[in-house]
CSV table of C-alpha atoms in Angstrom, one decimal:
chain,number,residue,atom,x,y,z
Q,1,MET,CA,-28.9,76.0,-22.1
Q,2,SER,CA,-25.8,74.3,-22.6
Q,3,ASP,CA,-22.7,76.1,-23.9
Q,4,SER,CA,-22.8,74.4,-27.2
Q,5,PRO,CA,-26.3,73.8,-28.3
Q,6,ALA,CA,-27.1,71.8,-31.3
Q,7,PRO,CA,-27.0,74.2,-34.3
Q,8,LEU,CA,-30.6,75.1,-35.3
Q,9,CYS,CA,-32.0,77.6,-38.0
Q,10,LEU,CA,-35.1,79.3,-37.5
Q,11,LEU,CA,-37.6,79.8,-40.3
Q,12,PHE,CA,-40.4,82.2,-39.4
Q,13,ASP,CA,-43.6,82.9,-41.2
Q,14,SER,CA,-44.3,86.7,-41.6
Q,15,ASP,CA,-48.2,87.4,-41.5
Q,16,GLY,CA,-49.7,86.3,-38.2
Q,17,THR,CA,-46.3,84.9,-36.7
Q,18,LEU,CA,-43.8,87.8,-36.8
Q,19,VAL,CA,-46.3,90.7,-37.5
Q,20,ASP,CA,-50.0,91.3,-36.7
Q,21,SER,CA,-51.1,91.7,-40.3
Q,22,GLU,CA,-53.8,89.3,-40.7
Q,23,ILE,CA,-56.6,91.5,-39.6
Q,24,LEU,CA,-55.4,94.3,-41.8
Q,25,LEU,CA,-55.2,91.9,-44.8
Q,26,ALA,CA,-58.6,90.5,-44.1
Q,27,GLU,CA,-60.0,94.1,-43.9
Q,28,VAL,CA,-58.3,95.2,-47.1
Q,29,MET,CA,-59.5,92.1,-48.9
Q,30,GLY,CA,-63.1,92.4,-47.5
Q,31,GLU,CA,-63.0,96.0,-49.0
Q,32,THR,CA,-61.4,95.3,-52.4
Q,33,LEU,CA,-62.8,92.0,-53.7
Q,34,PRO,CA,-66.6,93.3,-53.6
Q,35,GLU,CA,-65.4,96.0,-55.8
Q,36,PHE,CA,-64.9,93.5,-58.4
Q,37,ALA,CA,-68.3,91.8,-57.7
Q,38,LEU,CA,-66.7,88.9,-55.6
Q,39,PRO,CA,-68.6,89.0,-52.3
Q,40,PHE,CA,-66.0,88.5,-49.5
Q,41,SER,CA,-65.6,89.6,-45.9
Q,42,ALA,CA,-62.8,90.1,-43.4
Q,43,ARG,CA,-64.2,87.4,-41.2
Q,44,GLN,CA,-64.3,85.0,-44.2
Q,45,TYR,CA,-60.6,85.5,-44.8
Q,46,MET,CA,-59.9,84.8,-41.1
Q,47,GLU,CA,-62.1,81.8,-40.8
Q,48,GLU,CA,-61.2,80.1,-44.2
Q,49,PHE,CA,-58.3,81.4,-46.0
Q,50,ARG,CA,-55.7,82.7,-43.3
Q,51,GLY,CA,-52.2,82.2,-44.9
Q,52,VAL,CA,-53.3,80.9,-48.2
Q,53,ARG,CA,-51.8,82.4,-51.4
Q,54,PHE,CA,-53.6,85.5,-52.6
Q,55,LEU,CA,-54.4,84.3,-56.2
Q,56,ASP,CA,-55.8,80.9,-54.8
Q,57,ILE,CA,-58.2,82.9,-52.7
Q,58,VAL,CA,-59.5,84.9,-55.6
Q,59,MET,CA,-59.9,82.1,-57.8
Q,60,THR,CA,-61.8,80.2,-55.1
Q,61,ILE,CA,-64.2,83.1,-54.7
Q,62,GLU,CA,-64.4,83.4,-58.6
Q,63,GLN,CA,-65.5,79.7,-59.0
Q,64,ARG,CA,-68.3,80.5,-56.4
Q,65,PHE,CA,-69.5,83.7,-57.9
Q,66,ALA,CA,-68.2,85.2,-61.3
Q,67,PRO,CA,-64.8,84.7,-63.2
Q,68,LEU,CA,-62.6,87.6,-63.9
Q,69,ASP,CA,-60.5,88.1,-66.9
Q,70,ASP,CA,-56.6,88.3,-66.4
Q,71,ALA,CA,-56.6,92.2,-66.7
Q,72,ARG,CA,-59.3,92.4,-64.0
Q,73,ARG,CA,-57.5,90.0,-61.8
Q,74,SER,CA,-54.4,91.9,-62.0
Q,75,GLU,CA,-56.2,95.4,-61.4
Q,76,LEU,CA,-57.6,93.7,-58.3
Q,77,GLU,CA,-54.4,92.6,-57.0
Q,78,ALA,CA,-52.6,95.7,-57.7
Q,79,ARG,CA,-55.4,97.8,-55.7
Q,80,MET,CA,-55.2,95.3,-52.8
Q,81,ARG,CA,-51.4,95.5,-52.6
Q,82,GLN,CA,-51.3,99.2,-52.6
Q,83,ARG,CA,-53.8,99.4,-49.8
Q,84,MET,CA,-52.3,96.8,-47.8
Q,85,GLU,CA,-49.0,98.6,-48.1
Q,86,GLN,CA,-50.5,101.8,-46.9
Q,87,ARG,CA,-52.2,100.1,-43.9
Q,88,MET,CA,-49.0,98.4,-42.9
Q,89,ILE,CA,-46.8,101.5,-43.1
Q,90,ALA,CA,-49.5,103.4,-40.9
Q,91,GLU,CA,-50.6,100.7,-38.5
Q,92,LEU,CA,-48.7,97.4,-38.5
Q,93,LEU,CA,-47.3,96.1,-35.1
Q,94,PRO,CA,-45.2,93.2,-34.4
Q,95,ILE,CA,-46.8,90.2,-32.7
Q,96,ASP,CA,-46.9,90.7,-29.0
Q,97,GLY,CA,-43.7,89.5,-27.5
Q,98,MET,CA,-42.0,88.6,-30.6
Q,99,PRO,CA,-39.4,91.5,-30.6
Q,100,GLU,CA,-38.1,90.3,-27.2
Q,101,ALA,CA,-38.1,86.5,-28.2
Q,102,LEU,CA,-36.0,87.5,-31.1
Q,103,ALA,CA,-33.7,89.3,-29.3
Q,104,ALA,CA,-33.4,86.6,-26.7
Q,105,LEU,CA,-32.6,84.0,-29.6
Q,106,GLY,CA,-29.9,86.3,-31.0
Q,107,SER,CA,-27.4,83.2,-31.4
Q,108,PHE,CA,-29.6,81.4,-33.8
Q,109,PRO,CA,-29.5,82.0,-37.7
Q,110,ARG,CA,-33.1,82.8,-38.7
Q,111,ALA,CA,-35.0,84.0,-41.9
Q,112,VAL,CA,-38.5,85.0,-42.8
Q,113,VAL,CA,-40.3,82.3,-45.2
Q,114,SER,CA,-43.7,83.8,-46.6
Q,115,ASN,CA,-46.2,83.2,-49.2
Q,116,GLY,CA,-46.3,86.9,-49.7
Q,117,PRO,CA,-44.4,89.0,-52.1
Q,118,LEU,CA,-40.9,90.2,-51.4
Q,119,ALA,CA,-41.8,93.7,-51.4
Q,120,LYS,CA,-44.6,92.9,-48.6
Q,121,ILE,CA,-42.3,91.2,-46.5
Q,122,ARG,CA,-39.7,94.0,-46.6
Q,123,CYS,CA,-42.4,96.5,-45.8
Q,124,ALA,CA,-43.6,94.4,-42.8
Q,125,MET,CA,-40.2,93.9,-41.5
Q,126,GLN,CA,-39.2,97.6,-41.9
Q,127,ALA,CA,-42.7,98.9,-40.5
Q,128,THR,CA,-42.3,97.1,-37.3
Q,129,GLY,CA,-38.6,97.5,-36.7
Q,130,LEU,CA,-37.9,93.4,-37.1
Q,131,VAL,CA,-35.6,93.9,-40.0
Q,132,GLU,CA,-32.6,94.2,-37.7
Q,133,HIS,CA,-33.2,90.5,-36.7
Q,134,PHE,CA,-33.2,89.2,-40.3
Q,135,GLY,CA,-31.4,91.3,-42.7
Q,136,ASP,CA,-31.6,90.1,-46.1
Q,137,ASN,CA,-32.6,86.6,-45.1
Q,138,LEU,CA,-36.1,87.1,-46.6
Q,139,PHE,CA,-37.6,84.1,-48.8
Q,140,SER,CA,-40.7,84.8,-50.8
Q,141,ALA,CA,-42.8,82.2,-52.5
Q,142,TYR,CA,-43.3,84.7,-55.4
Q,143,GLU,CA,-39.4,84.7,-56.0
Q,144,LEU,CA,-39.1,80.9,-55.6
Q,145,GLN,CA,-42.4,80.1,-57.4
Q,146,VAL,CA,-43.6,77.6,-54.7
Q,147,TRP,CA,-46.3,78.6,-52.1
Q,148,LYS,CA,-47.2,76.8,-48.8
Q,149,PRO,CA,-48.5,74.4,-48.1
Q,150,ASP,CA,-46.0,72.9,-50.5
Q,151,PRO,CA,-43.0,72.0,-48.5
Q,152,GLY,CA,-40.6,73.2,-51.2
Q,153,LEU,CA,-40.7,76.8,-50.0
Q,154,TYR,CA,-39.2,75.9,-46.5
Q,155,LEU,CA,-36.8,73.3,-48.2
Q,156,ALA,CA,-35.6,76.1,-50.4
Q,157,ALA,CA,-35.1,78.6,-47.6
Q,158,ALA,CA,-33.2,75.9,-45.7
Q,159,GLU,CA,-30.9,75.2,-48.5
Q,160,ALA,CA,-30.2,78.8,-49.1
Q,161,MET,CA,-29.5,79.3,-45.3
Q,162,GLY,CA,-26.9,76.2,-45.5
Q,163,TYR,CA,-29.0,74.0,-43.1
Q,164,PRO,CA,-30.6,70.5,-43.7
Q,165,ALA,CA,-34.2,70.1,-43.0
Q,166,GLU,CA,-33.8,68.2,-39.8
Q,167,ARG,CA,-31.9,71.1,-38.3
Q,168,CYS,CA,-34.4,73.7,-39.0
Q,169,VAL,CA,-37.3,74.8,-36.9
Q,170,VAL,CA,-40.3,76.3,-38.6
Q,171,ILE,CA,-42.3,78.9,-36.5
Q,172,ASP,CA,-45.8,79.5,-38.2
Q,173,ASP,CA,-49.3,80.4,-37.1
Q,174,ALA,CA,-51.3,79.3,-40.3
Q,175,ALA,CA,-52.4,75.6,-41.1
Q,176,VAL,CA,-50.8,75.9,-44.7
Q,177,GLY,CA,-47.4,76.8,-43.0
Q,178,VAL,CA,-47.4,74.0,-40.2
Q,179,GLN,CA,-48.5,71.5,-43.0
Q,180,ALA,CA,-45.4,72.6,-45.1
Q,181,GLY,CA,-43.0,72.5,-42.4
Q,182,LEU,CA,-44.0,69.0,-41.2
Q,183,GLU,CA,-43.8,67.9,-44.8
Q,184,ALA,CA,-40.4,69.3,-45.0
Q,185,GLY,CA,-39.3,67.1,-42.4
Q,186,MET,CA,-38.6,69.9,-40.0
Q,187,LYS,CA,-39.4,70.5,-36.4
Q,188,VAL,CA,-42.8,72.7,-36.3
Q,189,ILE,CA,-43.9,75.3,-33.7
Q,190,HIS,CA,-47.4,76.2,-34.2
Q,191,LEU,CA,-48.1,79.6,-32.8
Q,192,ASN,CA,-51.7,79.0,-32.3
Q,193,HIS,CA,-53.6,82.3,-31.7
Q,194,PHE,CA,-57.0,80.6,-31.6
Q,195,PRO,CA,-56.4,77.4,-29.4
Q,196,ASP,CA,-60.2,77.1,-28.6
Q,197,GLU,CA,-61.0,76.7,-32.2
Q,198,GLU,CA,-57.7,75.3,-33.8
Q,199,VAL,CA,-56.1,72.1,-33.1
Q,200,THR,CA,-52.1,72.0,-33.4
Q,201,PRO,CA,-51.6,69.0,-35.9
Q,202,GLU,CA,-49.6,65.8,-34.8
Q,203,GLY,CA,-46.1,66.3,-34.9
Q,204,ALA,CA,-46.0,70.0,-34.2
Q,205,LEU,CA,-45.4,71.6,-31.1
Q,206,GLY,CA,-48.3,74.2,-30.1
Q,207,ILE,CA,-47.6,77.5,-28.2
Q,208,THR,CA,-50.1,80.2,-27.7
Q,209,HIS,CA,-47.9,83.3,-27.2
Q,210,ALA,CA,-44.4,84.4,-28.5
Q,211,ARG,CA,-42.9,84.5,-24.9
Q,212,GLU,CA,-43.0,80.7,-25.1
Q,213,LEU,CA,-40.6,80.4,-28.0
Q,214,VAL,CA,-37.4,81.0,-26.3
Q,215,THR,CA,-38.0,78.1,-23.9
Q,216,VAL,CA,-39.2,75.6,-26.6
Q,217,ILE,CA,-36.4,76.4,-29.0
Q,218,ARG,CA,-33.8,76.0,-26.4
Q,219,GLN,CA,-35.2,72.6,-25.6
Q,220,ILE,CA,-35.1,71.5,-29.1
Q,221,ALA,CA,-31.7,72.7,-29.4
Q,222,GLU,CA,-30.6,70.8,-26.2
Q,223,ARG,CA,-32.7,67.7,-26.6
Q,224,PRO,CA,-34.1,67.6,-30.1
Q,225,SER,CA,-35.7,64.2,-30.1
Q,226,SER,CA,-37.4,64.6,-26.8
Q,227,VAL,CA,-39.3,67.9,-26.8
Q,228,THR,CA,-43.1,67.3,-26.6
Q,229,ALA,CA,-46.0,69.7,-27.2
Q,230,VAL,CA,-46.6,72.3,-24.8
C-alpha cells in the first residue's frame, strides 16, 4: 500500500456483513410470524427476504395469507424485536474474520449503515465487541426513513461522514444493499456467503470471506478505477 492512499470511507452493512445475525433473525421470524397466523419459516427468510425491511416482509406475507390491523402488526414487531435482542445478547458473533479485517483497516474512516433499528445496530456492535471500530458512526434506516435498496440510505451516511459517493466503498452481503450501493454511485464489495447460489451483480466486486477485504480495499485505494472482481 502506498504511503498516501486515496481517501476512502467504508460503509458496512450490519446483519450478515459485520455480524452473523441472519440465521438468528430467520429463526426468530420463523417462530414469531406464525403466532400471528402468518405462515413463515427460517428457510423462507434466508431464501427470499434476506436484508429486506421487516415491515415489507410482514406486509408481503400478509398479502399471501391474512392482513393484520395496525395494533397486531405493532405487537408482532415488538415481540420479534424483544426475542431478537435476547438472542443477540446471548448468541451473536461477528462474521468470521471481520474483527481482524477491521483492525487491519484502522486507518480508514468507517460507518455501519443498516436497514435495522438503531437499538438493534448498537446491540449487535456491543454484543460482538465491534463497537470499538465504529463508535457513534451508526446509520439506521429507521432514523433516516429510507431503506435499502433505495440508495438514499448510503448517500445520507456518506454525506454525514463528509465523503462524496465516489470516495465511498459499500460492503454488503444482501442483494438489496448491493443494489443500493451501486445506485448510489459507490464502489461495492459483495460479501457473498452463497457463491454457488448467488451471482455478484455487474459492477460490484465479489468476495467470499472477510479475510479478502483488506487486499481489495487497499487495491481500490491505490488504483480506484482498475480493480476487478475477485
